[in-house]
Short mmCIF file of C-alpha atoms in Angstrom, two decimals:
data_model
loop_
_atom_site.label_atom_id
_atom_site.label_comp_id
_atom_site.label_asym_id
_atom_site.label_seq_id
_atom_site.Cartn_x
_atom_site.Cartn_y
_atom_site.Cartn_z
CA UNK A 1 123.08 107.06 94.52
CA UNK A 2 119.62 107.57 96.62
CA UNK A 3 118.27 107.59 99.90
CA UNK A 4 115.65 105.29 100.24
CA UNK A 5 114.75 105.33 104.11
CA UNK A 6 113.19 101.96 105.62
CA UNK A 7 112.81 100.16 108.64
CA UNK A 8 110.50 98.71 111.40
CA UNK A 9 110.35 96.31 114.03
CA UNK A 10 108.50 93.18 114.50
CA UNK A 11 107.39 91.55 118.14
CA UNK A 12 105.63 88.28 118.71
CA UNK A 13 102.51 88.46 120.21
CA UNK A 14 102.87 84.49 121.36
CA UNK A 15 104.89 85.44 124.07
CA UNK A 16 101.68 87.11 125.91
CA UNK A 17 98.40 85.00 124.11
CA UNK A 18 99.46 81.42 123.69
CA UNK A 19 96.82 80.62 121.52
CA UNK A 20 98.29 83.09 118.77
CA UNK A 21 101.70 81.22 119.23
CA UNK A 22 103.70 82.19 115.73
CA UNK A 23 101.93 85.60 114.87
CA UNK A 24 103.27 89.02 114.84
CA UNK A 25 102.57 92.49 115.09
CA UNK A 26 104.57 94.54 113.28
CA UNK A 27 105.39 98.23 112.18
CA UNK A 28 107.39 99.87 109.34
CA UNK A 29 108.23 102.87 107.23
CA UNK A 30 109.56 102.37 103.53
CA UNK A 31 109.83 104.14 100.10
CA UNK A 32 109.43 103.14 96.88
CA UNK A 33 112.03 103.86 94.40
CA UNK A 34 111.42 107.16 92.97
CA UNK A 35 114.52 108.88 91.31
CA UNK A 36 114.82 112.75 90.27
CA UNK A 37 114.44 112.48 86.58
CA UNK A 38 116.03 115.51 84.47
CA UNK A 39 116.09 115.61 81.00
CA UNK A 40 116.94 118.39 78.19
CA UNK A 41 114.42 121.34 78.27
CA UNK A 42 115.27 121.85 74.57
CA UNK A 43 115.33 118.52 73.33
CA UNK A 44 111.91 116.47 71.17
CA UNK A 45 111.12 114.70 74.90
CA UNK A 46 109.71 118.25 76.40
CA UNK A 47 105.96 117.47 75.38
CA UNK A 48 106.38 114.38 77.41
CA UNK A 49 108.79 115.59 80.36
CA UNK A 50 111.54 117.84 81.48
CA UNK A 51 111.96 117.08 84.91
CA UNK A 52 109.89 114.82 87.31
CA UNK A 53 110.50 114.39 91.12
CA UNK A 54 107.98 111.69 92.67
CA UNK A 55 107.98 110.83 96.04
CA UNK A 56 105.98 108.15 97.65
CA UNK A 57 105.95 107.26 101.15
CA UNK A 58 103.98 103.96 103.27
CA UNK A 59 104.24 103.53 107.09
CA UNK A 60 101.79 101.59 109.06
CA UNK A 61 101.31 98.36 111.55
CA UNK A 62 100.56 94.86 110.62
CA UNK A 63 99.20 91.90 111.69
CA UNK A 64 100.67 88.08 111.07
CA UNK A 65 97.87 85.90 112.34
CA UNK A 66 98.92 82.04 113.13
CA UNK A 67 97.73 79.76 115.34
CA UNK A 68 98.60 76.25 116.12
CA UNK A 69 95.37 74.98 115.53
CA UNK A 70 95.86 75.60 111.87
CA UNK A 71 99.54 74.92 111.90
CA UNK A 72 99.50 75.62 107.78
CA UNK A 73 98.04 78.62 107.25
CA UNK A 74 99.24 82.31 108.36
CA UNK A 75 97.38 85.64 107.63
CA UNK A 76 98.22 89.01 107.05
CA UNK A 77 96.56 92.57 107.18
CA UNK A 78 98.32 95.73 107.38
CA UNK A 79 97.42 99.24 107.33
CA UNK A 80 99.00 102.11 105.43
CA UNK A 81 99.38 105.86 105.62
CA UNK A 82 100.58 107.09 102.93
CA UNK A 83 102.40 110.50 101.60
CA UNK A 84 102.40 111.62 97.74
CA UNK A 85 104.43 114.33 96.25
CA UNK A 86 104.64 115.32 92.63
CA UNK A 87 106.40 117.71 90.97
CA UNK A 88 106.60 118.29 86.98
CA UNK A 89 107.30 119.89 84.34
CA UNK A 90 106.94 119.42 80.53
CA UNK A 91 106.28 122.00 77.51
CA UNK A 92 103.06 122.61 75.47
CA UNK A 93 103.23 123.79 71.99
CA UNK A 94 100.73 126.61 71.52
CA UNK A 95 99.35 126.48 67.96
CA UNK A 96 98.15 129.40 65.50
CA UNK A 97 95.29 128.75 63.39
CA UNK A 98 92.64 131.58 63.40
CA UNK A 99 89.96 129.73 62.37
CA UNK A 100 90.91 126.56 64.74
CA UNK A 101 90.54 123.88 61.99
CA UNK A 102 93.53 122.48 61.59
CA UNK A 103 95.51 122.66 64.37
CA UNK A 104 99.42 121.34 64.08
CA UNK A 105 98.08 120.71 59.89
CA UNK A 106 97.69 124.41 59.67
CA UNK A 107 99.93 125.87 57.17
CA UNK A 108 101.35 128.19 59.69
CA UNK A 109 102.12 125.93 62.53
CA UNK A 110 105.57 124.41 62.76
CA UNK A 111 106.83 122.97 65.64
CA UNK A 112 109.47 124.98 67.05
CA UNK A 113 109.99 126.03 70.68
CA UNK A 114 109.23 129.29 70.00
CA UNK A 115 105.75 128.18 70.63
CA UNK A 116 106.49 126.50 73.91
CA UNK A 117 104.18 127.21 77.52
CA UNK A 118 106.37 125.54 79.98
CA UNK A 119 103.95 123.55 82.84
CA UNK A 120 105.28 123.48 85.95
CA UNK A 121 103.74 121.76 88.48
CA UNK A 122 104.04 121.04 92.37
CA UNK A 123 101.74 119.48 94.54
CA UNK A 124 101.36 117.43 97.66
CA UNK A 125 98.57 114.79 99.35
CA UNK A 126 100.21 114.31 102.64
CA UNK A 127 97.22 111.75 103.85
CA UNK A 128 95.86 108.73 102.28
CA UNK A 129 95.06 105.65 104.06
CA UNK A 130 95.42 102.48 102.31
CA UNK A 131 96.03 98.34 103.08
CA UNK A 132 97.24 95.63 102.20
CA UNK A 133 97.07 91.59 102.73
CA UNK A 134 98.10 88.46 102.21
CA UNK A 135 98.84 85.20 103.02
CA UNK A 136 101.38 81.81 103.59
CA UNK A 137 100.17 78.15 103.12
CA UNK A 138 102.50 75.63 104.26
CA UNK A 139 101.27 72.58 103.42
CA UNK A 140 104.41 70.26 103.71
CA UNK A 141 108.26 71.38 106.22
CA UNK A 142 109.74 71.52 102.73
CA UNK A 143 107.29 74.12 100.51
CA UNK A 144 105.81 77.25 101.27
CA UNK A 145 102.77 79.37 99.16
CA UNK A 146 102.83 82.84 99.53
CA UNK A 147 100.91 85.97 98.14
CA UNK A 148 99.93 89.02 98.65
CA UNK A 149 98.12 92.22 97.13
CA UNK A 150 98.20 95.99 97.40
CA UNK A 151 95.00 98.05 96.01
CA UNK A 152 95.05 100.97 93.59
CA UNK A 153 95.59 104.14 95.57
CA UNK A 154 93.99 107.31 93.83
CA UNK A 155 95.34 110.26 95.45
CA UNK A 156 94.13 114.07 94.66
CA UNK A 157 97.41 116.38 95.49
CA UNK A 158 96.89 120.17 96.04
CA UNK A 159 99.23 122.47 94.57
CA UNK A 160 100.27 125.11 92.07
CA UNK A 161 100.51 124.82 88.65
CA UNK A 162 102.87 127.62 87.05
CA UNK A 163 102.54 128.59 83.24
CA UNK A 164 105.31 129.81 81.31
CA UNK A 165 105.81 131.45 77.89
CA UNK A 166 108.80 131.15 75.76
CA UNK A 167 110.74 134.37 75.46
CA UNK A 168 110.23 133.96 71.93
CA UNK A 169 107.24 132.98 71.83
CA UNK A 170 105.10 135.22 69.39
CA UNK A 171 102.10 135.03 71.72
CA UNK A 172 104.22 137.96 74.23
CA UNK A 173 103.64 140.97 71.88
CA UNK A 174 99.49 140.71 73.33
CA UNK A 175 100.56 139.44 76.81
CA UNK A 176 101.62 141.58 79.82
CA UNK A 177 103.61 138.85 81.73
CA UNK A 178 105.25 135.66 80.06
CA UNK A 179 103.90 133.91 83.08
CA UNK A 180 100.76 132.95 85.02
CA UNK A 181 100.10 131.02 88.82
CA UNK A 182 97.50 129.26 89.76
CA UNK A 183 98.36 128.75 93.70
CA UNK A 184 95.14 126.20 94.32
CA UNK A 185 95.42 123.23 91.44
CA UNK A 186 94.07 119.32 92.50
CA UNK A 187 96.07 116.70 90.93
CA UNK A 188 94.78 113.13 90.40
CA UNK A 189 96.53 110.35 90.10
CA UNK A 190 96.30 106.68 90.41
CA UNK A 191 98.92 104.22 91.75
CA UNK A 192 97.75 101.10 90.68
CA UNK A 193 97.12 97.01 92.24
CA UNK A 194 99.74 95.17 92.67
CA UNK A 195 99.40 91.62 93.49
CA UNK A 196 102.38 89.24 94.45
CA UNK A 197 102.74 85.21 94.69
CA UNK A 198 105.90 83.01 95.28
CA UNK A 199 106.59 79.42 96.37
CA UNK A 200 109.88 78.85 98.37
CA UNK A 201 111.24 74.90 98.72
CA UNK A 202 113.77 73.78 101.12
CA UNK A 203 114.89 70.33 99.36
CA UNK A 204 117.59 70.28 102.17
CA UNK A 205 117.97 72.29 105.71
CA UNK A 206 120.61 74.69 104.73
CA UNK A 207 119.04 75.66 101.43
CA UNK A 208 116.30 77.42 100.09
CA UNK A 209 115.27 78.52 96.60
CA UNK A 210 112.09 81.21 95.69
CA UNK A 211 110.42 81.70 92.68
CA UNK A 212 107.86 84.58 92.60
CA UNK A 213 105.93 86.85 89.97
CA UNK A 214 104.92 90.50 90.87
CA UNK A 215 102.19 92.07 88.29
CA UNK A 216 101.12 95.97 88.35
CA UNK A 217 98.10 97.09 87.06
CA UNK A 218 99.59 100.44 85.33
CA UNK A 219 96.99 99.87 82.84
CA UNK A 220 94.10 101.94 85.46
CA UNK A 221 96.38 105.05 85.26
CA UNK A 222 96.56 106.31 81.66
CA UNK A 223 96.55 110.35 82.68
CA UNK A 224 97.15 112.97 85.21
CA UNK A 225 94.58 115.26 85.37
CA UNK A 226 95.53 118.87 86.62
CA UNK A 227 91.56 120.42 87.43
CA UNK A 228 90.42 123.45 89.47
CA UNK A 229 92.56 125.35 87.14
CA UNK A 230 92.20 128.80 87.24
CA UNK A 231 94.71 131.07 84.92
CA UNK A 232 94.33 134.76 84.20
CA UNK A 233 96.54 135.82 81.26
CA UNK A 234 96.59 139.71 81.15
CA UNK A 235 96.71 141.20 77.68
CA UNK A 236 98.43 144.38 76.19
CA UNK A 237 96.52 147.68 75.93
CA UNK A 238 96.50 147.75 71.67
CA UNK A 239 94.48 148.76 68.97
CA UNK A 240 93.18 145.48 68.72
CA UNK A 241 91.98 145.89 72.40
CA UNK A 242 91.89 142.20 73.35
CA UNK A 243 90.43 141.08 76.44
CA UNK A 244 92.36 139.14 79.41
CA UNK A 245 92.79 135.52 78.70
CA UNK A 246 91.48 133.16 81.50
CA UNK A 247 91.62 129.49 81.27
CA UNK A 248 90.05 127.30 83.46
CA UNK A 249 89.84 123.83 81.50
CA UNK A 250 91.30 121.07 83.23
CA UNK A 251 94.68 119.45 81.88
CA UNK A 252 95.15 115.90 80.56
CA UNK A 253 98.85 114.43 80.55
CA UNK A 254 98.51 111.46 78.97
CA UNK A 255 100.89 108.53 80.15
CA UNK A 256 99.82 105.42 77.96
CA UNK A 257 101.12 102.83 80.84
CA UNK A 258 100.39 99.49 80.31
CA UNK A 259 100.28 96.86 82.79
CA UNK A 260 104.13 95.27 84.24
CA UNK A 261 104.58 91.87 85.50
CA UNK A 262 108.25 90.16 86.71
CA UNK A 263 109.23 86.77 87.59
CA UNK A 264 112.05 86.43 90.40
CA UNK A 265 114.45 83.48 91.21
CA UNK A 266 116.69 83.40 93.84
CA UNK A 267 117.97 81.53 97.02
CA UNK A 268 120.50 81.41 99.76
CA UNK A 269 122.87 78.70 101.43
CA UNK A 270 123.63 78.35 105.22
CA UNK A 271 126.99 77.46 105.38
CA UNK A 272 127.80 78.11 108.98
CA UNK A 273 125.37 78.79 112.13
CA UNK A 274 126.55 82.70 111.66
CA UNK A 275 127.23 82.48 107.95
CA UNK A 276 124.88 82.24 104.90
CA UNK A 277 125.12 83.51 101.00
CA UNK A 278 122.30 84.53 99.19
CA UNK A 279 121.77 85.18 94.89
CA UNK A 280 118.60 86.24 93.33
CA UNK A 281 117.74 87.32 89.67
#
């Protein structure tokens, strides 16, 4: 089970302009689905994820705009501010080869989690404004045309970004600490377009039937890029006398999304004045 909070209120503004008879102004608050995802820190996934909480949230007014002069056509505009958090983590494997040729093909990598830095990130971008529109065509009692369309929303969080060695990890016998914290990390990430469309009929009064298609763009957001990295990695006094580590190169986690489209059917039956059923699929 989740909490997903939602709700608003709508109030016709016909009441007060008669020449806007059938439009609304509205305002609501709602969040997209966004579960707690926890998976096996030891298992093959950990290069891809071991835990990810993401939390979106949109509030905001809108605008329906009718008027009776154009009995067939209604408008809408709405305005969004909207709340991003992100927190993940996922495992690196850190790879011996002196020479750096090879990589994971040198003869003395192998991939065990020994070799794991955990990433653990946590960030927030508590304001980014954003819109959305769309509209209804009714060109006959019977059929109504609807669609709508919500841009791409690239938000930058701020945020730490904790590194974390492997207790077995052979890279400890030259480091001081098995961990390092960057407190001031930017993360960027894109939430892509989504445009909607739907046609509802109403062959007889008490029934109606929808069909509708939703299509995402997840195509635009193929990594999350971690920059203003700054990591100081303090080294063991040693013969070898190695100096402190500091990384500062951004991080790539690639996603490989691809775009997502759904068709929708559904429909629901008035049986009584204070009565109805509805079905969709």
């Amino acid at each position: 089970p989740m909490l997903e909070p939602q709700g608003g209120f709508a109030l016709p503004l016909g009441k007060w302009i008669p020449a806007l008879d059938g439009s609304a102004f509205a305002f609501g608050l709602y969040v997209p689905t966004s579960p707690n995802m926890a998976f096996d820190p030891n298992g093959p996934q950990r290069y891809g994820l071991n835990d990810s909480l993401i939390w979106q949230i949109y509030a905001g007014p809108s605008v329906a705009l009718h008027t009776p002069k154009v009995p067939w056509l209604t408008l809408g505009l709405g305005f969004e501010y909207t709340v991003l958090r992100v927190d993940e983590a996922l495992a690196i494997s850190s790879v011996f080869d002196l020479d750096g040729s090879e990589g994971p093909n040198d003869p003395l990598y192998t991939d065990s989690q020994d070799n794991d830095v955990v990433l653990d990130l946590h960030t927030w971008d508590y304001f980014k404004p954003s819109w959305n529109a769309g509209l209804l065509v009714t060109p006959a009692p019977w059929l109504k045309i609807g669609a709508s369309v919500q841009p791409a929303i690239t938000y930058k969080a701020q945020g730490s970004l904790d590194v974390r060695f492997d207790e077995s990890n052979p890279l400890n016998n030259f480091l001081e600490d098995q961990e390092a914290k960057d407190e001031d990390v930017e993360l960027t990430v894109t939430v892509p377009w989504i445009v909607r469309a739907g046609v509802e009929v109403n062959p007889i009064r008490p029934l109606k039937v929808e069909g509708s298609f939703v299509w995402t763009k997840w195509s635009d957001s193929q990594d999350l890029k971690i920059s203003d990295v700054y990591l100081k990695l303090h080294t063991k006094d040693s013969l070898m006398q190695l100096d402190d580590v500091v990384v500062t190169d951004d991080v790539h986690i690639p996603t490989g999304f691809k775009d997502a489209w759904s068709v929708r059917l559904g429909g629901d039956y008035q049986i009584v004045d204070w009565a109805r059923v509805s079905a969709g699929g």
